[in-house]
């Protein structure tokens, strides 16, 4: 599926991370969420934005993904897919909970911006081309696919359009 795109593959026994593009001075990395592997060890820990793609995941998996993204100092979380609004709301709830919790669970020093996009292509375009953070220089865009690869073609098409529209 990614054959015509220059890619760098870094693989381990059960997980893979692919550098699929370099657009707008940002590396775009694809990570497929999978509960049977250590997918979150592939997340950057600075200067990054996450595009979380989800259509029908149970809340406990969404909560896990959101928590691990925050724990790795994401600066922006852009939600796309059928659950985009729900995922955005869950992320906002988790951030608010961490801000007021007496035990002070981890939050990065910078604010975390969250957005949701009902239009899949627009959400990917925004993430790769337009997203800006006043405190963090976004160098990496991670596309975290929580659809078991069902949206790979749409991700590729959205990246094609973003690359040509920049």
PDB file of N, CA and C in Angstrom, residues 2-46:
ATOM      1  N   UNK A   2       1.976   1.252   0.721  1.00  0.00           N
ATOM      2  CA  UNK A   2       2.829   2.423   0.806  1.00  0.00           C
ATOM      3  C   UNK A   2       3.955   2.338  -0.212  1.00  0.00           C
ATOM      4  N   UNK A   3       3.901   1.372  -1.139  1.00  0.00           N
ATOM      5  CA  UNK A   3       4.999   1.067  -2.030  1.00  0.00           C
ATOM      6  C   UNK A   3       5.570   2.232  -2.803  1.00  0.00           C
ATOM      7  N   UNK A   4       4.751   3.139  -3.312  1.00  0.00           N
ATOM      8  CA  UNK A   4       5.275   4.219  -4.131  1.00  0.00           C
ATOM      9  C   UNK A   4       5.767   5.409  -3.314  1.00  0.00           C
ATOM     10  N   UNK A   5       5.598   5.356  -1.995  1.00  0.00           N
ATOM     11  CA  UNK A   5       6.064   6.432  -1.132  1.00  0.00           C
ATOM     12  C   UNK A   5       7.439   6.052  -0.593  1.00  0.00           C
ATOM     13  N   UNK A   6       8.445   6.917  -0.718  1.00  0.00           N
ATOM     14  CA  UNK A   6       9.723   6.604  -0.092  1.00  0.00           C
ATOM     15  C   UNK A   6       9.508   6.437   1.409  1.00  0.00           C
ATOM     16  N   UNK A   7       9.885   5.287   1.937  1.00  0.00           N
ATOM     17  CA  UNK A   7       9.666   5.036   3.359  1.00  0.00           C
ATOM     18  C   UNK A   7      10.940   4.546   4.016  1.00  0.00           C
ATOM     19  N   UNK A   8      11.018   4.786   5.289  1.00  0.00           N
ATOM     20  CA  UNK A   8      12.040   4.191   6.124  1.00  0.00           C
ATOM     21  C   UNK A   8      11.290   3.320   7.099  1.00  0.00           C
ATOM     22  N   UNK A   9      11.609   2.064   7.145  1.00  0.00           N
ATOM     23  CA  UNK A   9      10.926   1.161   8.061  1.00  0.00           C
ATOM     24  C   UNK A   9      11.839   0.844   9.233  1.00  0.00           C
ATOM     25  N   UNK A  10      11.294   0.954  10.418  1.00  0.00           N
ATOM     26  CA  UNK A  10      11.965   0.518  11.620  1.00  0.00           C
ATOM     27  C   UNK A  10      11.032  -0.505  12.228  1.00  0.00           C
ATOM     28  N   UNK A  11      11.456  -1.744  12.301  1.00  0.00           N
ATOM     29  CA  UNK A  11      10.540  -2.754  12.794  1.00  0.00           C
ATOM     30  C   UNK A  11      11.133  -3.504  13.967  1.00  0.00           C
ATOM     31  N   UNK A  12      10.240  -3.987  14.817  1.00  0.00           N
ATOM     32  CA  UNK A  12      10.606  -4.914  15.869  1.00  0.00           C
ATOM     33  C   UNK A  12       9.764  -6.150  15.629  1.00  0.00           C
ATOM     34  N   UNK A  13       9.871  -7.112  16.491  1.00  0.00           N
ATOM     35  CA  UNK A  13       9.170  -8.380  16.302  1.00  0.00           C
ATOM     36  C   UNK A  13       7.684  -8.203  16.021  1.00  0.00           C
ATOM     37  N   UNK A  14       6.973  -7.394  16.798  1.00  0.00           N
ATOM     38  CA  UNK A  14       5.531  -7.307  16.652  1.00  0.00           C
ATOM     39  C   UNK A  14       5.020  -5.907  16.344  1.00  0.00           C
ATOM     40  N   UNK A  15       5.894  -4.973  16.086  1.00  0.00           N
ATOM     41  CA  UNK A  15       5.397  -3.619  15.849  1.00  0.00           C
ATOM     42  C   UNK A  15       6.182  -2.980  14.723  1.00  0.00           C
ATOM     43  N   UNK A  16       5.600  -1.947  14.143  1.00  0.00           N
ATOM     44  CA  UNK A  16       6.323  -1.248  13.100  1.00  0.00           C
ATOM     45  C   UNK A  16       6.044   0.236  13.176  1.00  0.00           C
ATOM     46  N   UNK A  17       7.027   0.986  12.782  1.00  0.00           N
ATOM     47  CA  UNK A  17       6.923   2.437  12.715  1.00  0.00           C
ATOM     48  C   UNK A  17       7.507   2.818  11.373  1.00  0.00           C
ATOM     49  N   UNK A  18       6.784   3.610  10.614  1.00  0.00           N
ATOM     50  CA  UNK A  18       7.262   3.991   9.294  1.00  0.00           C
ATOM     51  C   UNK A  18       7.337   5.497   9.165  1.00  0.00           C
ATOM     52  N   UNK A  19       8.490   5.984   8.737  1.00  0.00           N
ATOM     53  CA  UNK A  19       8.586   7.368   8.303  1.00  0.00           C
ATOM     54  C   UNK A  19       8.044   7.365   6.891  1.00  0.00           C
ATOM     55  N   UNK A  20       6.873   7.944   6.697  1.00  0.00           N
ATOM     56  CA  UNK A  20       6.240   7.827   5.391  1.00  0.00           C
ATOM     57  C   UNK A  20       6.387   9.060   4.529  1.00  0.00           C
ATOM     58  N   UNK A  21       6.624  10.206   5.133  1.00  0.00           N
ATOM     59  CA  UNK A  21       6.774  11.430   4.351  1.00  0.00           C
ATOM     60  C   UNK A  21       7.566  12.461   5.145  1.00  0.00           C
ATOM     61  N   UNK A  22       8.016  13.455   4.427  1.00  0.00           N
ATOM     62  CA  UNK A  22       8.553  14.671   5.026  1.00  0.00           C
ATOM     63  C   UNK A  22       7.819  15.811   4.336  1.00  0.00           C
ATOM     64  N   UNK A  23       6.883  16.427   5.039  1.00  0.00           N
ATOM     65  CA  UNK A  23       6.023  17.470   4.470  1.00  0.00           C
ATOM     66  C   UNK A  23       6.087  18.691   5.377  1.00  0.00           C
ATOM     67  N   UNK A  24       6.252  19.861   4.777  1.00  0.00           N
ATOM     68  CA  UNK A  24       6.208  21.109   5.539  1.00  0.00           C
ATOM     69  C   UNK A  24       7.240  21.115   6.675  1.00  0.00           C
ATOM     70  N   UNK A  25       8.426  20.610   6.385  1.00  0.00           N
ATOM     71  CA  UNK A  25       9.523  20.522   7.360  1.00  0.00           C
ATOM     72  C   UNK A  25       9.184  19.638   8.560  1.00  0.00           C
ATOM     73  N   UNK A  26       8.255  18.717   8.375  1.00  0.00           N
ATOM     74  CA  UNK A  26       7.858  17.800   9.442  1.00  0.00           C
ATOM     75  C   UNK A  26       7.968  16.362   8.965  1.00  0.00           C
ATOM     76  N   UNK A  27       8.528  15.513   9.811  1.00  0.00           N
ATOM     77  CA  UNK A  27       8.494  14.077   9.542  1.00  0.00           C
ATOM     78  C   UNK A  27       7.094  13.584   9.858  1.00  0.00           C
ATOM     79  N   UNK A  28       6.529  12.792   8.978  1.00  0.00           N
ATOM     80  CA  UNK A  28       5.217  12.195   9.203  1.00  0.00           C
ATOM     81  C   UNK A  28       5.439  10.700   9.408  1.00  0.00           C
ATOM     82  N   UNK A  29       5.060  10.229  10.579  1.00  0.00           N
ATOM     83  CA  UNK A  29       5.296   8.844  10.977  1.00  0.00           C
ATOM     84  C   UNK A  29       3.964   8.150  11.195  1.00  0.00           C
ATOM     85  N   UNK A  30       3.870   6.928  10.729  1.00  0.00           N
ATOM     86  CA  UNK A  30       2.674   6.115  10.897  1.00  0.00           C
ATOM     87  C   UNK A  30       2.948   5.037  11.941  1.00  0.00           C
ATOM     88  N   UNK A  31       2.068   4.949  12.942  1.00  0.00           N
ATOM     89  CA  UNK A  31       2.146   3.902  13.956  1.00  0.00           C
ATOM     90  C   UNK A  31       0.775   3.257  14.048  1.00  0.00           C
ATOM     91  N   UNK A  32       0.746   1.937  13.962  1.00  0.00           N
ATOM     92  CA  UNK A  32      -0.525   1.233  14.104  1.00  0.00           C
ATOM     93  C   UNK A  32      -0.687   0.794  15.557  1.00  0.00           C
ATOM     94  N   UNK A  33      -1.775   1.224  16.163  1.00  0.00           N
ATOM     95  CA  UNK A  33      -2.107   0.841  17.532  1.00  0.00           C
ATOM     96  C   UNK A  33      -2.415  -0.643  17.567  1.00  0.00           C
ATOM     97  N   UNK A  34      -1.840  -1.332  18.542  1.00  0.00           N
ATOM     98  CA  UNK A  34      -2.071  -2.757  18.692  1.00  0.00           C
ATOM     99  C   UNK A  34      -1.840  -3.098  20.157  1.00  0.00           C
ATOM    100  N   UNK A  35      -2.820  -3.668  20.807  1.00  0.00           N
ATOM    101  CA  UNK A  35      -2.694  -3.970  22.233  1.00  0.00           C
ATOM    102  C   UNK A  35      -1.705  -5.084  22.521  1.00  0.00           C
ATOM    103  N   UNK A  36      -1.291  -5.814  21.507  1.00  0.00           N
ATOM    104  CA  UNK A  36      -0.358  -6.917  21.745  1.00  0.00           C
ATOM    105  C   UNK A  36       1.105  -6.509  21.603  1.00  0.00           C
ATOM    106  N   UNK A  37       1.357  -5.226  21.336  1.00  0.00           N
ATOM    107  CA  UNK A  37       2.750  -4.795  21.263  1.00  0.00           C
ATOM    108  C   UNK A  37       2.954  -3.488  22.004  1.00  0.00           C
ATOM    109  N   UNK A  38       4.182  -3.081  22.080  1.00  0.00           N
ATOM    110  CA  UNK A  38       4.581  -1.883  22.811  1.00  0.00           C
ATOM    111  C   UNK A  38       4.565  -0.685  21.867  1.00  0.00           C
ATOM    112  N   UNK A  39       3.410  -0.396  21.272  1.00  0.00           N
ATOM    113  CA  UNK A  39       3.285   0.677  20.272  1.00  0.00           C
ATOM    114  C   UNK A  39       3.725   2.021  20.813  1.00  0.00           C
ATOM    115  N   UNK A  40       3.461   2.282  22.088  1.00  0.00           N
ATOM    116  CA  UNK A  40       3.746   3.603  22.662  1.00  0.00           C
ATOM    117  C   UNK A  40       5.236   3.865  22.833  1.00  0.00           C
ATOM    118  N   UNK A  41       6.065   2.818  22.802  1.00  0.00           N
ATOM    119  CA  UNK A  41       7.511   3.040  22.895  1.00  0.00           C
ATOM    120  C   UNK A  41       8.042   3.705  21.619  1.00  0.00           C
ATOM    121  N   UNK A  42       7.232   3.733  20.576  1.00  0.00           N
ATOM    122  CA  UNK A  42       7.627   4.343  19.314  1.00  0.00           C
ATOM    123  C   UNK A  42       7.270   5.825  19.231  1.00  0.00           C
ATOM    124  N   UNK A  43       6.547   6.330  20.225  1.00  0.00           N
ATOM    125  CA  UNK A  43       6.143   7.732  20.219  1.00  0.00           C
ATOM    126  C   UNK A  43       7.336   8.633  20.523  1.00  0.00           C
ATOM    127  N   UNK A  44       7.416   9.776  19.867  1.00  0.00           N
ATOM    128  CA  UNK A  44       8.439  10.761  20.249  1.00  0.00           C
ATOM    129  C   UNK A  44       8.146  11.288  21.655  1.00  0.00           C
ATOM    130  N   UNK A  45       9.083  12.018  22.232  1.00  0.00           N
ATOM    131  CA  UNK A  45       8.832  12.600  23.539  1.00  0.00           C
ATOM    132  C   UNK A  45       9.030  14.115  23.563  1.00  0.00           C
ATOM    133  N   UNK A  46       9.131  14.711  22.368  1.00  0.00           N
ATOM    134  CA  UNK A  46       9.191  16.166  22.286  1.00  0.00           C
ATOM    135  C   UNK A  46       8.891  16.613  20.860  1.00  0.00           C
TER     136      UNK A  46
END
